[in-house]
Short mmCIF file of C-alpha atoms in Angstrom, two decimals:
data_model
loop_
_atom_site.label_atom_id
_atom_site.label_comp_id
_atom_site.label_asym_id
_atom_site.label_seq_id
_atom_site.Cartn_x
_atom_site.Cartn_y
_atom_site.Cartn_z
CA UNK Y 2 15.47 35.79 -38.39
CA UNK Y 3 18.20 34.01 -40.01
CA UNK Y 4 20.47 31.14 -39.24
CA UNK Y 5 19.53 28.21 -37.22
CA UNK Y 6 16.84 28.48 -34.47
CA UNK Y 7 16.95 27.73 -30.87
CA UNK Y 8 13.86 25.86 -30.49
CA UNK Y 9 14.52 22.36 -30.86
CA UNK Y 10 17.26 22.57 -27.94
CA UNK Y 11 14.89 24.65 -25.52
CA UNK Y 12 12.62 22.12 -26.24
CA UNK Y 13 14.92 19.31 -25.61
CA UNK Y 14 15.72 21.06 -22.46
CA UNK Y 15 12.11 21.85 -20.73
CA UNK Y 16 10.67 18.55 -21.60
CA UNK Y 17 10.53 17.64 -18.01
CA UNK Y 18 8.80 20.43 -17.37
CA UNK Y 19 5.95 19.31 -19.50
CA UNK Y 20 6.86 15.31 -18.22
CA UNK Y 21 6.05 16.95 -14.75
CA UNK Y 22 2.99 18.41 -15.86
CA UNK Y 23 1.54 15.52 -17.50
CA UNK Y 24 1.91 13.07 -14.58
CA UNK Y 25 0.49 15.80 -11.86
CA UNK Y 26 -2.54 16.29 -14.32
CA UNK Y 27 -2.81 11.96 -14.19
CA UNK Y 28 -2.69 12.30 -10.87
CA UNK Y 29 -5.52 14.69 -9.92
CA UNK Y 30 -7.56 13.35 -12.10
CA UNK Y 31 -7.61 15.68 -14.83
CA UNK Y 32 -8.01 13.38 -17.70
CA UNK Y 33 -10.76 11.52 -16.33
CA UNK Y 34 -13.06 14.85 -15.44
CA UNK Y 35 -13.30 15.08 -18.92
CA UNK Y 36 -14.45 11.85 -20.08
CA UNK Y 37 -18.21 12.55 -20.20
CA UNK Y 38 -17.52 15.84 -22.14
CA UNK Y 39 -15.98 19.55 -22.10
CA UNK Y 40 -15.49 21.63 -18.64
CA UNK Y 41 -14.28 24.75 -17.73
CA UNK Y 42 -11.69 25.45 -15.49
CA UNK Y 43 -13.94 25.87 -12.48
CA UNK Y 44 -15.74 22.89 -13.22
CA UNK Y 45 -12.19 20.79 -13.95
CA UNK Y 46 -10.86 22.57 -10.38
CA UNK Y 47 -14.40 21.45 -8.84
CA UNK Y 48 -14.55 17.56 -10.26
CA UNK Y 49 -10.69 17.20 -8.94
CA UNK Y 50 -10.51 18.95 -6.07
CA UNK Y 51 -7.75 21.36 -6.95
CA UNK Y 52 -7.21 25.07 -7.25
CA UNK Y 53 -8.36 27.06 -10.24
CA UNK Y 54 -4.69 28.24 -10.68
CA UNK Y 55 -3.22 24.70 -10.92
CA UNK Y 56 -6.01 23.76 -13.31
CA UNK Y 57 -5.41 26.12 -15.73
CA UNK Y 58 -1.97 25.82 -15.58
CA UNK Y 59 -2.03 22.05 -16.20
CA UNK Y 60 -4.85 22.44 -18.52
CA UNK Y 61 -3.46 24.81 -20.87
CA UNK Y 62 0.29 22.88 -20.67
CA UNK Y 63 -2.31 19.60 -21.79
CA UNK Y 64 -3.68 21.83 -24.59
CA UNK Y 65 0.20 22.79 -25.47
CA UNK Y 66 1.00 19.37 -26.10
CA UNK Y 67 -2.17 18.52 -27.91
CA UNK Y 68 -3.68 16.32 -25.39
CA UNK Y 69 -6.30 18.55 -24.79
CA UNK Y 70 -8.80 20.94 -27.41
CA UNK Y 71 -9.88 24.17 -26.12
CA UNK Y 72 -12.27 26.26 -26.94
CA UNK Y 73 -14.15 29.12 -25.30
CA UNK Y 74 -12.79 28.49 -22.45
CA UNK Y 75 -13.92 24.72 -21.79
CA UNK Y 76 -11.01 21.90 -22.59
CA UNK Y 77 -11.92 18.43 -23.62
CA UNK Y 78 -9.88 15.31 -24.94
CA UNK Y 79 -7.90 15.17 -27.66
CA UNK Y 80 -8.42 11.60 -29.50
CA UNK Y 81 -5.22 10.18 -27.99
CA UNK Y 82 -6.00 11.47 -24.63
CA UNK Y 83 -9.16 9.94 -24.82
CA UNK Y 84 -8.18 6.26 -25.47
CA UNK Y 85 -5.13 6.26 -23.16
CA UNK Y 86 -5.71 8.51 -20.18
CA UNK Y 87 -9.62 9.50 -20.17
CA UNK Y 88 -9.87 6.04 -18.33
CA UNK Y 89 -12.67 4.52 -20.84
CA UNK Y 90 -10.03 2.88 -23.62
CA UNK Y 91 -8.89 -0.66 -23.63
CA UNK Y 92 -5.34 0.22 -22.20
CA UNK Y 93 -5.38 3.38 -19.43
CA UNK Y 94 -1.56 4.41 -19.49
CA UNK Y 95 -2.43 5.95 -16.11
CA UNK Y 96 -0.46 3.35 -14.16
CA UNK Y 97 2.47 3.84 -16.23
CA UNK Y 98 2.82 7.53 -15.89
CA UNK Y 99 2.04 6.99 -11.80
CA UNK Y 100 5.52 4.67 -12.14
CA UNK Y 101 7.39 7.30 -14.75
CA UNK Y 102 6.40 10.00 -11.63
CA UNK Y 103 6.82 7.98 -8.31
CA UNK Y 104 9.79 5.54 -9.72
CA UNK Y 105 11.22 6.23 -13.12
CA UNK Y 106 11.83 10.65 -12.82
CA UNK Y 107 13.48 9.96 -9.40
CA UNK Y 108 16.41 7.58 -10.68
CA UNK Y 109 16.62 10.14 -13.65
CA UNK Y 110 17.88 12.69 -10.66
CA UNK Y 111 21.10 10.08 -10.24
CA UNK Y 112 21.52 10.06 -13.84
CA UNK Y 113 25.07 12.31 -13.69
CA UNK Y 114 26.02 9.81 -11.24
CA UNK Y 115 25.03 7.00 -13.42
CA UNK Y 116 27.30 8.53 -16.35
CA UNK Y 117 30.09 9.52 -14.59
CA UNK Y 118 30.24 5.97 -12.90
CA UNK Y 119 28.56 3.47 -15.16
CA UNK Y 120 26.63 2.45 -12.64
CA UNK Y 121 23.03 1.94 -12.31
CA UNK Y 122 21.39 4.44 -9.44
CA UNK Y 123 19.68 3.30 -6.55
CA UNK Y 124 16.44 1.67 -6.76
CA UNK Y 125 15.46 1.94 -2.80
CA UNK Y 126 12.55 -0.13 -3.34
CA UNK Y 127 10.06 -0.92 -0.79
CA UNK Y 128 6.57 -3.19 -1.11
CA UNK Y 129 4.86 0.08 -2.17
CA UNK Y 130 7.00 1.22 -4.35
CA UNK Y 131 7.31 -2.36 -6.16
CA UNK Y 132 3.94 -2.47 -6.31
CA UNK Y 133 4.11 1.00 -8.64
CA UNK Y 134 6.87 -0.12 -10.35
CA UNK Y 135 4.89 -3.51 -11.32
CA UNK Y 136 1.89 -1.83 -12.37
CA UNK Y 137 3.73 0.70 -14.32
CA UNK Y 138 5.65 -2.08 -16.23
CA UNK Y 139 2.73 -3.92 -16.80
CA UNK Y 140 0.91 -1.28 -18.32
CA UNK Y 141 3.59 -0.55 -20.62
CA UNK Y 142 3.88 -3.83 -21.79
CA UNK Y 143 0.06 -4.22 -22.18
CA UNK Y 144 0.28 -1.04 -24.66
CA UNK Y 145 3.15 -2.63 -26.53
CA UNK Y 146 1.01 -5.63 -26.78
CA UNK Y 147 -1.85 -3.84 -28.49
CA UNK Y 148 0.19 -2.10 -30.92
CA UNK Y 149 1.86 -5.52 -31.82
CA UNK Y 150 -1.89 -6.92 -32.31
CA UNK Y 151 -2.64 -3.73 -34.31
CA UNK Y 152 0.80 -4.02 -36.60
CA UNK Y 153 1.36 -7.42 -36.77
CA UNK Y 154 -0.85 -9.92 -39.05
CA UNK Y 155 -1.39 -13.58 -36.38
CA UNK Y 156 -4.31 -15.08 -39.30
CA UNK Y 157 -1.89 -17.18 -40.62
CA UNK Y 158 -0.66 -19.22 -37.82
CA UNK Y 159 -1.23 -22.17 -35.39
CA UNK Y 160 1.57 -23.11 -32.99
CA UNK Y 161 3.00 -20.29 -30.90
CA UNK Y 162 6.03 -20.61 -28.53
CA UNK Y 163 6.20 -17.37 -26.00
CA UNK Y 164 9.35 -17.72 -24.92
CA UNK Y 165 10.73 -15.37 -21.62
CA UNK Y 166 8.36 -12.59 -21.59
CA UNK Y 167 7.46 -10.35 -19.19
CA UNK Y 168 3.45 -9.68 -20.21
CA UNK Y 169 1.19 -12.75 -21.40
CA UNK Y 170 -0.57 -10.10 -22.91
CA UNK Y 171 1.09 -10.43 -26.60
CA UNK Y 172 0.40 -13.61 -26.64
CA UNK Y 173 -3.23 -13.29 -25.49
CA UNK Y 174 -3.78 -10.33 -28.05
CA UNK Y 175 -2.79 -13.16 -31.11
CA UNK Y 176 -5.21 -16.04 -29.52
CA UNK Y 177 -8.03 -13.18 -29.69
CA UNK Y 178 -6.82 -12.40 -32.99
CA UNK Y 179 -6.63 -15.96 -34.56
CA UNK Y 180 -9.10 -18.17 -33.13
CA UNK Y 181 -7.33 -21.19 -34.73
CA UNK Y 182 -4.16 -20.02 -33.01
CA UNK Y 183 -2.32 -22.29 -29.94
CA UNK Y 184 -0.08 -21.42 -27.33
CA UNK Y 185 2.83 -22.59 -25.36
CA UNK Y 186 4.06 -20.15 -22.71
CA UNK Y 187 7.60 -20.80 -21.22
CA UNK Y 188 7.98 -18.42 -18.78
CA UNK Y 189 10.33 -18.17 -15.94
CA UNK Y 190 8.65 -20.16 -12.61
CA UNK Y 191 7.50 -16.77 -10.93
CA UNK Y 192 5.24 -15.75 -13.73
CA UNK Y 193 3.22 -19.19 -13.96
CA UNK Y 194 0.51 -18.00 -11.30
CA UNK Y 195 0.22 -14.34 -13.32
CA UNK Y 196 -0.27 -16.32 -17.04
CA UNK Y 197 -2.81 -18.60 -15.51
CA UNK Y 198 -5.05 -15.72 -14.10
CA UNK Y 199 -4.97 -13.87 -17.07
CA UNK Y 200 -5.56 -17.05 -19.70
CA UNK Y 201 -8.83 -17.37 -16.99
CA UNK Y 202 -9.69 -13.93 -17.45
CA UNK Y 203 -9.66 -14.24 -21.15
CA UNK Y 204 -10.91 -17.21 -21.36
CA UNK Y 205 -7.91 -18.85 -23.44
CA UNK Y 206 -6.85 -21.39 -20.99
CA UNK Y 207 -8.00 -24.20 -23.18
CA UNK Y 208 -5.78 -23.19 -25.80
CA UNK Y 209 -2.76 -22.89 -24.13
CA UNK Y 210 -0.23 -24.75 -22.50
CA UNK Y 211 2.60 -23.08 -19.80
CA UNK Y 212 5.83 -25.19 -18.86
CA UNK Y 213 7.85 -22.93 -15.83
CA UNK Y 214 11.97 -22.50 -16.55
CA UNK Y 215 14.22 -20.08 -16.26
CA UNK Y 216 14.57 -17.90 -19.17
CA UNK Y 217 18.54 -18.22 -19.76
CA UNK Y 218 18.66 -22.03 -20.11
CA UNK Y 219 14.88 -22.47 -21.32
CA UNK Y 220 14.71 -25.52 -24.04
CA UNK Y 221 11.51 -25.57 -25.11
CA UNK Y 222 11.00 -27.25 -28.02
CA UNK Y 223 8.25 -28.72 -30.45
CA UNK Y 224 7.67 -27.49 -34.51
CA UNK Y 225 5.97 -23.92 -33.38
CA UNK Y 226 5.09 -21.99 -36.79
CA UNK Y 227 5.10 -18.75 -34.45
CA UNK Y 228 7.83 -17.85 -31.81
CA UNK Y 229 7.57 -14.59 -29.54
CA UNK Y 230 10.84 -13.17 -27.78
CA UNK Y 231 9.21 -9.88 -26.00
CA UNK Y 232 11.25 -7.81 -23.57
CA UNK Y 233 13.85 -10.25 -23.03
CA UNK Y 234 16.74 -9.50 -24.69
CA UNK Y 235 17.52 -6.41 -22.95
CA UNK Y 236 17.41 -8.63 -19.43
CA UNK Y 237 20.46 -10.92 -20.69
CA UNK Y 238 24.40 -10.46 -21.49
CA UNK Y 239 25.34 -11.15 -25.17
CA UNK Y 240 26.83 -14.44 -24.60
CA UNK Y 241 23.22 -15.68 -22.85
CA UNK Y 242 21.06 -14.02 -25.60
CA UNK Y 243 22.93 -16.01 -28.40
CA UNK Y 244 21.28 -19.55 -25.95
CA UNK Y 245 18.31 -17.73 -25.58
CA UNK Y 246 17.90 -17.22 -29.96
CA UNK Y 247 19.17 -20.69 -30.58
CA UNK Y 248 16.94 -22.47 -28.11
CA UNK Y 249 14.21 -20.41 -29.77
CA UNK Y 250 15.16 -22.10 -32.93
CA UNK Y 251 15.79 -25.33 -32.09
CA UNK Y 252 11.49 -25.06 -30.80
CA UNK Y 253 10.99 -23.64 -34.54
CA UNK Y 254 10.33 -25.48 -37.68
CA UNK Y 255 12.27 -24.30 -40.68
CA UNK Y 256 10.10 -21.01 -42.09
CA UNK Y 257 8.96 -20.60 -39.02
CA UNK Y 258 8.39 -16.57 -37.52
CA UNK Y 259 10.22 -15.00 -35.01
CA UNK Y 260 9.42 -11.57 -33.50
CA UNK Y 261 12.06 -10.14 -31.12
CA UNK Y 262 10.37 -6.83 -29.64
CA UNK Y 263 12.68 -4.72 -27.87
CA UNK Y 264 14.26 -1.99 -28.16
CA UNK Y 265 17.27 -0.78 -30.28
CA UNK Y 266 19.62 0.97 -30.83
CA UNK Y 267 20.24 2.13 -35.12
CA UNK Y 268 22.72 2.85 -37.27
CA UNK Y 269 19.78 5.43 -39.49
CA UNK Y 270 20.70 8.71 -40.05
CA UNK Y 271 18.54 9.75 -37.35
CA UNK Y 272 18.01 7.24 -34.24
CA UNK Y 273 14.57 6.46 -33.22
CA UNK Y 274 14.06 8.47 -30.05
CA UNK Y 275 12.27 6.04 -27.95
CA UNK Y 276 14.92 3.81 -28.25
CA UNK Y 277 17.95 6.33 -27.26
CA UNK Y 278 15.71 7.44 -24.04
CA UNK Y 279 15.05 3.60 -23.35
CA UNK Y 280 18.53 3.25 -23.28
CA UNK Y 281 19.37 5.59 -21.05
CA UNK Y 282 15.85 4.49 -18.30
CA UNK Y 283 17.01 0.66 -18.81
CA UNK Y 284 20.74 1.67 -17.38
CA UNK Y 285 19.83 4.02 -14.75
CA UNK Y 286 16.97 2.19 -13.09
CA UNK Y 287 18.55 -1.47 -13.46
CA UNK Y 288 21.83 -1.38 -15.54
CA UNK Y 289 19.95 -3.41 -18.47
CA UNK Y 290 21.21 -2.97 -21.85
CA UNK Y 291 19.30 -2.08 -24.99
CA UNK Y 292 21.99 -3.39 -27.51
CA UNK Y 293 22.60 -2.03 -31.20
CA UNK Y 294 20.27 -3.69 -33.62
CA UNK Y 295 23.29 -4.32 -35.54
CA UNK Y 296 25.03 -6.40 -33.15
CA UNK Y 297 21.11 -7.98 -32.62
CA UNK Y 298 20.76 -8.56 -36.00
CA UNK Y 299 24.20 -11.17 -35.96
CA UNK Y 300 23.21 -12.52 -33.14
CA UNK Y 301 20.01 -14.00 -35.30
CA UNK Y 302 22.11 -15.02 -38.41
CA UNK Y 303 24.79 -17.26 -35.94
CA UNK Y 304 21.73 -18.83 -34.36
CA UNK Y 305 19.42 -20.11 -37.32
CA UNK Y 306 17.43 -17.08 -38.24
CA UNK Y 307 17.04 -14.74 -41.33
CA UNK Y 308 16.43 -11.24 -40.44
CA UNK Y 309 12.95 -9.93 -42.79
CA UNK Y 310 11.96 -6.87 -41.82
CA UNK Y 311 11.63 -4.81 -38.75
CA UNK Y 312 8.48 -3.16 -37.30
CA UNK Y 313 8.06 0.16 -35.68
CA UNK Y 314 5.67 0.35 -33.05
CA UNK Y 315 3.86 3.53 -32.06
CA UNK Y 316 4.97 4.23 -28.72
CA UNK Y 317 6.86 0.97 -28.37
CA UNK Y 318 9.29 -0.80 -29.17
CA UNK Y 319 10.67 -2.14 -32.37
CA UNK Y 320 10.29 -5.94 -33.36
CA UNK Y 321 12.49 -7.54 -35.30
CA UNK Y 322 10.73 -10.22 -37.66
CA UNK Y 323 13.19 -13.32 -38.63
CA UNK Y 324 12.61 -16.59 -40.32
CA UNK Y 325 13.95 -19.85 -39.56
CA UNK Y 326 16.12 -20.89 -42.30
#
């Protein structure tokens, strides 16, 4: 054949189909049956309690995609699949694809609306379906935290301001990391009881502080070596991000790091996908914006900071390291 080839836009276009297909095989279980080893497809449609037919179809769409090996007729894990969905690996992404299925896909269906409108669609939200939408978010956040802990070197410091997150979980992934490491959490008011439990659970709570107030007007301060900014930025207008930075500095002693995870928008040749479909999710489900790294980026140098370098989580967002200068 010559000339350019179809496949990247059929692709493009019947990735929902394998979306779809993923979630369902979440759902029944699939992931999970094969934790403790191979199975066939009778012994997959016998451990969770579906049809042969459906089995094989989501096994083999699995196996497509890499998530599963097969061979001889009996799937297992893939390495991936193991960590993140066979239920056994410090983060199980199962929650998050249960709020991609039950929450996310359905506000993609109002997505025409959303463009032709500008308008965010309709969440509908009930206790149940908050719930899924919590857990789901949480998740999420709890992966992005370990790939920060993974990607991100914490030895060096001692004084860490988290400033508006969502998750307490980045900061709790640096105090395991650094055991000489401190931490102030300023949090908006609703989050206080969630930070406490899980500084309990890990058994941080004696080296770390949390002072409640709202995000948008938060003034910390203190000489932190260390400040986080994690999902925030996308939450806040342009005008209320610019408080948010400089308040951030104004906590920081000169030198100091700051990492701003989010995600954004490039000016590359090619734009980081994750970011572009983030874009897109933020907007439809909430009308959130996930700004241009550009514009990000002169938001840092009119509040104190130095732009140094910017990190590329797998699966994640970006982070944007600065200095205080």
């Amino acid at each position: 054949m010559t000339g350019p080839a179809p496949d990247r836009i059929v692709d493009i276009a019947i990735g929902y189909m394998g979306a779809k297909q993923l979630f369902a095989a979440s759902r029944i279980g699939l992931f999970r049956a094969l934790a403790d080893g191979d199975r066939s497809v009778t012994e997959l449609a016998s451990a969770t309690g579906t049809s042969e037919q459906i089995v094989r179809i989501l096994a083999d769409a699995m196996n497509a995609q890499g998530l599963l090996d097969r061979q001889d007729g009996r799937y297992s894990l893939a390495a991936d699949a193991r960590e993140y969905l066979g239920g056994a690996g410090a983060t199980d992404l199962a929650p998050f694809l249960g709020f991609l299925n039950e929450i996310s896909y359905g506000h993609w269906l109002q997505f025409d609306t959303t463009v032709d409108t500008a308008k965010p669609g309709d969440l509908q939200m009930d206790d149940a379906r908050w719930g899924t939408f919590m857990a789901g978010v949480m998740t999420y956040n709890s992966l992005h935290a370990a790939m920060l802990a993974r990607g991100f070197d914490f030895s060096s410091y001692r004084s860490m301001l988290d400033l508006g997150g969502l998750s307490p979980d980045f900061a709790i992934g640096a105090l395991k990391a650094n055991p000489d490491l401190a931490v102030k959490f300023v949090f908006a008011p609703m989050s206080t009881q969630g930070i406490n439990d899980a500084l309990a659970a890990a058994g941080y709570t004696d080296r770390a502080t949390v002072e409640p107030a709202e995000t948008a007007t938060a003034n910390p301060g203190g000489e932190h070596d260390i400040v986080m900014v994690n999902h925030v930025i996308h939450r806040f207008d342009v005008e209320q991000n610019k408080v948010i930075l400089a308040n951030a500095r104004a906590a920081a002693k000169e030198g100091a790091t700051l990492l701003l995870l989010d995600f954004f928008l490039d000016d590359d040749e090619r734009q980081r996908p994750i970011d572009a479909l983030h874009a897109g999710e933020y907007f439809v489900i909430d009308g959130t914006i996930v700004y241009p790294e550009s514009e990000v980026r002169s938001w840092l140098e009119g509040t104190g900071w130095r732009a140094r370098e910017v990190l590329a989580l797998p699966g994640s967002p970006r982070v944007l390291v600065a200095e205080a200068v």
